[in-house]
JSON list of C-alpha atoms in Angstrom, two decimals:
[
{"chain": "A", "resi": 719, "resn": "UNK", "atom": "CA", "xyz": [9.79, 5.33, -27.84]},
{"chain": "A", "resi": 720, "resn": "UNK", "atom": "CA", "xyz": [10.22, 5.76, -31.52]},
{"chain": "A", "resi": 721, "resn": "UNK", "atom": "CA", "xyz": [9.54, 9.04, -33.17]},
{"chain": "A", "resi": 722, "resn": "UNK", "atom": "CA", "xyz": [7.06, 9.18, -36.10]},
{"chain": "A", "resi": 723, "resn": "UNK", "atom": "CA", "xyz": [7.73, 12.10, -37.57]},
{"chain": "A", "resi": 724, "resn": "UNK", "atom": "CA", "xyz": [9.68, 16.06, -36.53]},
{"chain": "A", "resi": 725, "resn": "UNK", "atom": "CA", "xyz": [8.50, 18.50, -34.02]},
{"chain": "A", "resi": 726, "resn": "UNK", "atom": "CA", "xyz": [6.15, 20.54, -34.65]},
{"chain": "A", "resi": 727, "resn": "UNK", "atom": "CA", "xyz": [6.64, 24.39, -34.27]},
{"chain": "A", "resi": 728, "resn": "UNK", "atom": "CA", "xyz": [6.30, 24.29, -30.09]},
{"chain": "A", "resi": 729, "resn": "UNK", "atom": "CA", "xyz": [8.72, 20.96, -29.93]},
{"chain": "A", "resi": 730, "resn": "UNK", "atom": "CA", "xyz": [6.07, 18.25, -29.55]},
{"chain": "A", "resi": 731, "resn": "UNK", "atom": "CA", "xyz": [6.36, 15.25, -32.03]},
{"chain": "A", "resi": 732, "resn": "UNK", "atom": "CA", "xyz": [4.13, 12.04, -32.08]},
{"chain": "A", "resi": 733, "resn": "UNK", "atom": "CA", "xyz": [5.53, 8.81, -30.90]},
{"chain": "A", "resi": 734, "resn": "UNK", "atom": "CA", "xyz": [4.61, 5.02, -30.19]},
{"chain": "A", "resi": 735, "resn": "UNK", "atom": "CA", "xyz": [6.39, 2.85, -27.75]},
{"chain": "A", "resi": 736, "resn": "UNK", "atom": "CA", "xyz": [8.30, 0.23, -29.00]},
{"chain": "A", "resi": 737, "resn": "UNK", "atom": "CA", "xyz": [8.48, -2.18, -25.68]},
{"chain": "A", "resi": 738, "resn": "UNK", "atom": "CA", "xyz": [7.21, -2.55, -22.46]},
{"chain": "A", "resi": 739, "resn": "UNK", "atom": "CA", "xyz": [8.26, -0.04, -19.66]},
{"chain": "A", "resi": 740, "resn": "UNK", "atom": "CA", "xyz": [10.53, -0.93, -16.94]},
{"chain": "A", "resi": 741, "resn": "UNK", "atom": "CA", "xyz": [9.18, 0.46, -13.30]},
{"chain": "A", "resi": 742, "resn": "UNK", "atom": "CA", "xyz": [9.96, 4.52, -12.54]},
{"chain": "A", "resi": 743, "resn": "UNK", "atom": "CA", "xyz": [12.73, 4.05, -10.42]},
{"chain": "A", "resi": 744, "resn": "UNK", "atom": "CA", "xyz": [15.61, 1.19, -9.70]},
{"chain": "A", "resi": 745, "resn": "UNK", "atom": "CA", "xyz": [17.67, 2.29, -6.73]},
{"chain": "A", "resi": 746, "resn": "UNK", "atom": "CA", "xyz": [19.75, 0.60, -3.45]},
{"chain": "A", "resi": 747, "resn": "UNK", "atom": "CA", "xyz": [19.27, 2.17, -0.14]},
{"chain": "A", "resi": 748, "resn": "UNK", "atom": "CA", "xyz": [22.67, 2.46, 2.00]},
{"chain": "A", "resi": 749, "resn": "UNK", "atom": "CA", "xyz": [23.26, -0.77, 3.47]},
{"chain": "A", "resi": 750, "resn": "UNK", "atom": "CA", "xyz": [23.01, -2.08, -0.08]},
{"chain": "A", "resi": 751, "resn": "UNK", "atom": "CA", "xyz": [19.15, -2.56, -0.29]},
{"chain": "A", "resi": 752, "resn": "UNK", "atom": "CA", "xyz": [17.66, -2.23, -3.34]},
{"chain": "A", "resi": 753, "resn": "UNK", "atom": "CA", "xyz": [14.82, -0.37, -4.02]},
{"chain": "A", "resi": 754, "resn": "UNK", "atom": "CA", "xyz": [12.35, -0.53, -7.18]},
{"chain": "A", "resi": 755, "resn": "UNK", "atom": "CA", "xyz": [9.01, 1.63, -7.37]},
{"chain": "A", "resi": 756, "resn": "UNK", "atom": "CA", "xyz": [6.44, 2.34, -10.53]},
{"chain": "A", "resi": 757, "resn": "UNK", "atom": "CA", "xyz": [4.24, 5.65, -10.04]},
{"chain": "A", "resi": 758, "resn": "UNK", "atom": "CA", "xyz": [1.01, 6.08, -10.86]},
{"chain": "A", "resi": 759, "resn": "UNK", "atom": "CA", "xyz": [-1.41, 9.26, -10.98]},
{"chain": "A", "resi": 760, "resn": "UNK", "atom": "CA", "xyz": [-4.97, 9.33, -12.02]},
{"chain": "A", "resi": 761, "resn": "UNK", "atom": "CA", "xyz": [-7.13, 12.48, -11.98]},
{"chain": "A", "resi": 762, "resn": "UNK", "atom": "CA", "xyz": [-9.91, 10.03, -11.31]},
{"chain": "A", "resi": 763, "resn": "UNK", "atom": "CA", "xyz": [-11.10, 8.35, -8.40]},
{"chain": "A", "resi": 764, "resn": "UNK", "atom": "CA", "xyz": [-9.71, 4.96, -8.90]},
{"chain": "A", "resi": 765, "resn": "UNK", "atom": "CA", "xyz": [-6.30, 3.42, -9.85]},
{"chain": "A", "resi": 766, "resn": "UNK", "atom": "CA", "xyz": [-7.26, 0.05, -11.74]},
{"chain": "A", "resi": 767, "resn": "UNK", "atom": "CA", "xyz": [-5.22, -3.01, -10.96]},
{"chain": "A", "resi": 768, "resn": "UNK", "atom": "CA", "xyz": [-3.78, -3.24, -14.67]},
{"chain": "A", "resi": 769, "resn": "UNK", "atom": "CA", "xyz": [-1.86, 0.04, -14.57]},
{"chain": "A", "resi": 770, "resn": "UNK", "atom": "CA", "xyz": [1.19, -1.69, -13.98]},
{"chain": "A", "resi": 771, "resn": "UNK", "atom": "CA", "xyz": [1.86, -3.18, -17.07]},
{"chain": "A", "resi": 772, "resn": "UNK", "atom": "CA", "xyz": [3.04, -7.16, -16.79]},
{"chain": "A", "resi": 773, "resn": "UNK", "atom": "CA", "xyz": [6.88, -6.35, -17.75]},
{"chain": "A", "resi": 774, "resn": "UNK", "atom": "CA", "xyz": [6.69, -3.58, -14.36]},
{"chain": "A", "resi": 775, "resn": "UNK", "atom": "CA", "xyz": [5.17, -6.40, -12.43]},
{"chain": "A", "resi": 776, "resn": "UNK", "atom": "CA", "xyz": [7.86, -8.99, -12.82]},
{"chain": "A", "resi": 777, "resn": "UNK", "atom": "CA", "xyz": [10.65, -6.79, -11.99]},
{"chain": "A", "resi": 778, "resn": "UNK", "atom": "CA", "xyz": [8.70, -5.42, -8.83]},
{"chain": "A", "resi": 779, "resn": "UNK", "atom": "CA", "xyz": [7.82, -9.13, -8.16]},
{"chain": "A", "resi": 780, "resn": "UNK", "atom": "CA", "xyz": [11.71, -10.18, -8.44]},
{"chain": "A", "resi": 781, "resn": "UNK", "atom": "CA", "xyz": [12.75, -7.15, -6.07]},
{"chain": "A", "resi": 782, "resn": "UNK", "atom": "CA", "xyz": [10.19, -8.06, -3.75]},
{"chain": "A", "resi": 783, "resn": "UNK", "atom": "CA", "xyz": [11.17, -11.85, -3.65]},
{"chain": "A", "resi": 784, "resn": "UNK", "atom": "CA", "xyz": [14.72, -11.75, -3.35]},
{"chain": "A", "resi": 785, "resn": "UNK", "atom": "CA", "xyz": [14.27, -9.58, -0.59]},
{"chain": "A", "resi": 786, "resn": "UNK", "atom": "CA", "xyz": [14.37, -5.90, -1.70]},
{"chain": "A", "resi": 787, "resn": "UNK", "atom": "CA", "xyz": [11.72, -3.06, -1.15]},
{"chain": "A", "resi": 788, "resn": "UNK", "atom": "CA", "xyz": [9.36, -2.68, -4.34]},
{"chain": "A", "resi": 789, "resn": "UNK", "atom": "CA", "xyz": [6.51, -0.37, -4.32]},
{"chain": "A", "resi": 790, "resn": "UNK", "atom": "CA", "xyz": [3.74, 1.20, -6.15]},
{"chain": "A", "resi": 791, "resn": "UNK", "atom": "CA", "xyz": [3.66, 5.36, -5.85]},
{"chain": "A", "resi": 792, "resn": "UNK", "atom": "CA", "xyz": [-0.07, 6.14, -6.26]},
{"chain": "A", "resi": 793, "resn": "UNK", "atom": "CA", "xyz": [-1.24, 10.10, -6.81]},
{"chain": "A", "resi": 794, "resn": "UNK", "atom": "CA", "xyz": [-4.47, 10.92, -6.71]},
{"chain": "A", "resi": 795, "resn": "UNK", "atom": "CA", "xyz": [-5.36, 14.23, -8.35]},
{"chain": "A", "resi": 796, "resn": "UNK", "atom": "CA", "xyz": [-1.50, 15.40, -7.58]},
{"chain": "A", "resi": 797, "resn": "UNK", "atom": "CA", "xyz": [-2.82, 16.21, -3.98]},
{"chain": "A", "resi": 798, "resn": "UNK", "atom": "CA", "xyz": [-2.65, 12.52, -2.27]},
{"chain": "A", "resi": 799, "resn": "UNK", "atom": "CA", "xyz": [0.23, 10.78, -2.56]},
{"chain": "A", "resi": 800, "resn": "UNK", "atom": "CA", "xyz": [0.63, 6.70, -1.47]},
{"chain": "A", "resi": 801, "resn": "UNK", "atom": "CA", "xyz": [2.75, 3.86, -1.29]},
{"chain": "A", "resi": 802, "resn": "UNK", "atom": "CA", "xyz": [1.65, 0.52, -1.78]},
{"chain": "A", "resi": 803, "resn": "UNK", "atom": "CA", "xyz": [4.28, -2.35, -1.20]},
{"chain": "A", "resi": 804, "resn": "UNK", "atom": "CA", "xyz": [4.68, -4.78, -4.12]},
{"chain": "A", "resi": 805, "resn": "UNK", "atom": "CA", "xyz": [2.64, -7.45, -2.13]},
{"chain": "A", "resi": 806, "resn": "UNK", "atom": "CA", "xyz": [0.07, -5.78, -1.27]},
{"chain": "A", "resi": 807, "resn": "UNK", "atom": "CA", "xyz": [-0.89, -4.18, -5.06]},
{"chain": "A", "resi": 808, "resn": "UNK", "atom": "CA", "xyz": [-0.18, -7.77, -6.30]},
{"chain": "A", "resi": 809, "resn": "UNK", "atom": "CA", "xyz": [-2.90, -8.81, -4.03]},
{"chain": "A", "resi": 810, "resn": "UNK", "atom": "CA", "xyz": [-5.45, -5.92, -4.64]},
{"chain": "A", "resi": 811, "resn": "UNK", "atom": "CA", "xyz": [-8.52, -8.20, -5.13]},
{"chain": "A", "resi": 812, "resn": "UNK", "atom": "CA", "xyz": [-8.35, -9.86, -1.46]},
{"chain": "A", "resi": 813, "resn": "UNK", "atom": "CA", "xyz": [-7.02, -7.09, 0.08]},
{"chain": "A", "resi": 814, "resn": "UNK", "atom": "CA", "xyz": [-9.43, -4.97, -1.24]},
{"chain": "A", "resi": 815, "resn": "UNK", "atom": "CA", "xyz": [-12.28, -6.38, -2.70]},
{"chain": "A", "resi": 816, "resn": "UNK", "atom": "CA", "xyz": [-11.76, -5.49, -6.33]},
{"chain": "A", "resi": 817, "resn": "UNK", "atom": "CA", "xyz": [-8.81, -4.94, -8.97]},
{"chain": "A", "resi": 818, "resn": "UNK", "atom": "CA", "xyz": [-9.10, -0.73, -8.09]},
{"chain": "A", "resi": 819, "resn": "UNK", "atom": "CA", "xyz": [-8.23, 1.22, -5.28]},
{"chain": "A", "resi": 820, "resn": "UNK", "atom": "CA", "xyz": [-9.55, 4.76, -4.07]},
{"chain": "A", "resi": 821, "resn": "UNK", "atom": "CA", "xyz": [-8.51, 7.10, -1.42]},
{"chain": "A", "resi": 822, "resn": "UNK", "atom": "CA", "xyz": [-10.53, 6.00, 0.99]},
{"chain": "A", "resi": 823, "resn": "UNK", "atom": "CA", "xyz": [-8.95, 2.09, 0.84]},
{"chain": "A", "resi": 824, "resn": "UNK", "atom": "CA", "xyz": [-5.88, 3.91, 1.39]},
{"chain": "A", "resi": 825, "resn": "UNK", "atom": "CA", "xyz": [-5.36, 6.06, 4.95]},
{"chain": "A", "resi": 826, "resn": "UNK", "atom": "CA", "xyz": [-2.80, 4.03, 6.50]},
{"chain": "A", "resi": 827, "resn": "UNK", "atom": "CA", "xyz": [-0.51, 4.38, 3.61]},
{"chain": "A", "resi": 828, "resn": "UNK", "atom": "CA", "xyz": [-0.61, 8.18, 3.21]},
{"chain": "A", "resi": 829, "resn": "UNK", "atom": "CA", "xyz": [2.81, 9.81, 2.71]},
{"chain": "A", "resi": 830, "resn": "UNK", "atom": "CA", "xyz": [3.55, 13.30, 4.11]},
{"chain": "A", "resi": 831, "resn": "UNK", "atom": "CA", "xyz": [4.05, 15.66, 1.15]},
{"chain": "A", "resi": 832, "resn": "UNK", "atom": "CA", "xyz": [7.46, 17.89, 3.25]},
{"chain": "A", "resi": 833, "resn": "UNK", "atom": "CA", "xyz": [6.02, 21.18, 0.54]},
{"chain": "A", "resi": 834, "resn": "UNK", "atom": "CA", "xyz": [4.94, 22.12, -2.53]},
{"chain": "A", "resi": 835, "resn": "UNK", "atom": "CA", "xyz": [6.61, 18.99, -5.01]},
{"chain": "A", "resi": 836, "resn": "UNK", "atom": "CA", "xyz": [8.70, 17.35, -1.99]},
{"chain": "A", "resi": 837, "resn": "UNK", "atom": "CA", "xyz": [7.17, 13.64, -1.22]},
{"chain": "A", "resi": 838, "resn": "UNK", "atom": "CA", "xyz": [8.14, 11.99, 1.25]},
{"chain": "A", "resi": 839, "resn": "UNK", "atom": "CA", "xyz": [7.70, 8.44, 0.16]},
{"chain": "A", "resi": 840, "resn": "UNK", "atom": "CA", "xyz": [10.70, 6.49, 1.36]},
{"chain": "A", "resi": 841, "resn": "UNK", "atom": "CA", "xyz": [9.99, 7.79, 4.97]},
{"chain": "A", "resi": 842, "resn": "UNK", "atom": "CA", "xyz": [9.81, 5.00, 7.32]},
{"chain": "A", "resi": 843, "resn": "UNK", "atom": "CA", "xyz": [11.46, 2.42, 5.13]},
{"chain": "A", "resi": 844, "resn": "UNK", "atom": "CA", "xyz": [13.83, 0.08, 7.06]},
{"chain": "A", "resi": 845, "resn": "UNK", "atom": "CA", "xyz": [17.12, -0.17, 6.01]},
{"chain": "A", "resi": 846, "resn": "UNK", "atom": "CA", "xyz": [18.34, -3.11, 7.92]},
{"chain": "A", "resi": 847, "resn": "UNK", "atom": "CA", "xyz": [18.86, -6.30, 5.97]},
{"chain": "A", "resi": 848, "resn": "UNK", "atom": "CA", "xyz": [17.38, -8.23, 8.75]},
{"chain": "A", "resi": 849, "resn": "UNK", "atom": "CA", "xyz": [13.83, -6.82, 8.66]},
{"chain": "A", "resi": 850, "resn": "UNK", "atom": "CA", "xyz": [13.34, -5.47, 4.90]},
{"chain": "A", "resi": 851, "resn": "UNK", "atom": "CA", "xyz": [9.81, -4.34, 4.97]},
{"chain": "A", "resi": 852, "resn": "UNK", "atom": "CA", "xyz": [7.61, -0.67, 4.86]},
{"chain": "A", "resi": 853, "resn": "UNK", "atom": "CA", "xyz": [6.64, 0.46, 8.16]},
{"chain": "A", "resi": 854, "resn": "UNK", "atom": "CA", "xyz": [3.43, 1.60, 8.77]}
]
């Protein structure tokens, strides 16, 4: 981001982005698996297909291909939390029916939320290098 112009008197300034964004978080699980997620939240009732911007998609692609774990973290309202594996956001439209997703498209990939602010969203991720996938 590029600044365009000082804080004003409570420390918020204006700003426009100068490139794409890279996904939320780049990681490697022990056992040297790496990890890659983008989150999303929406106070709506749909996340749209085109949230992840193309730059967020290629790297989550690339993860995904060469074998590593790559994810989209959906909120919905800050109350429901899910995790979407790379393959299946890519593929939204079959899987779904449409470029969006609600709550309701979503039960089987609800994550447990541990309390207040803790997600649990790499529970039930293998680690072995032999079966790289999300359990469901």
């Amino acid at each position: 981001m590029k600044p365009l112009g000082g804080a004003d008197r409570s420390g918020r300034f204006l700003a426009c982005y100068t490139k794409q964004a890279q996904p939320d978080y780049k990681g490697v699980l022990s056992g040297g698996i790496a990890v890659v997620f983008e989150a999303k939240h929406t106070d709506t009732g749909r996340l749209l297909f085109d949230r992840v911007s193309a730059e967020q998609a290629a790297c989550l692609r690339r993860i995904s291909r060469l074998g590593g774990i790559a994810f989209v973290l959906c909120s919905f309202n800050g109350r429901e939390f899910y995790r979407i594996s790379w393959p299946i956001w890519e593929d939204m439209k079959n899987v779904f029916g449409r470029k969006y997703i609600t709550p309701a498209d979503l039960a089987e990939y609800r994550i447990r939320v541990a309390a207040p602010g803790v997600l649990l969203f790499l529970e039930g991720v293998k680690e072995k290098k032999d079966d790289l996938h999300m359990c469901t």
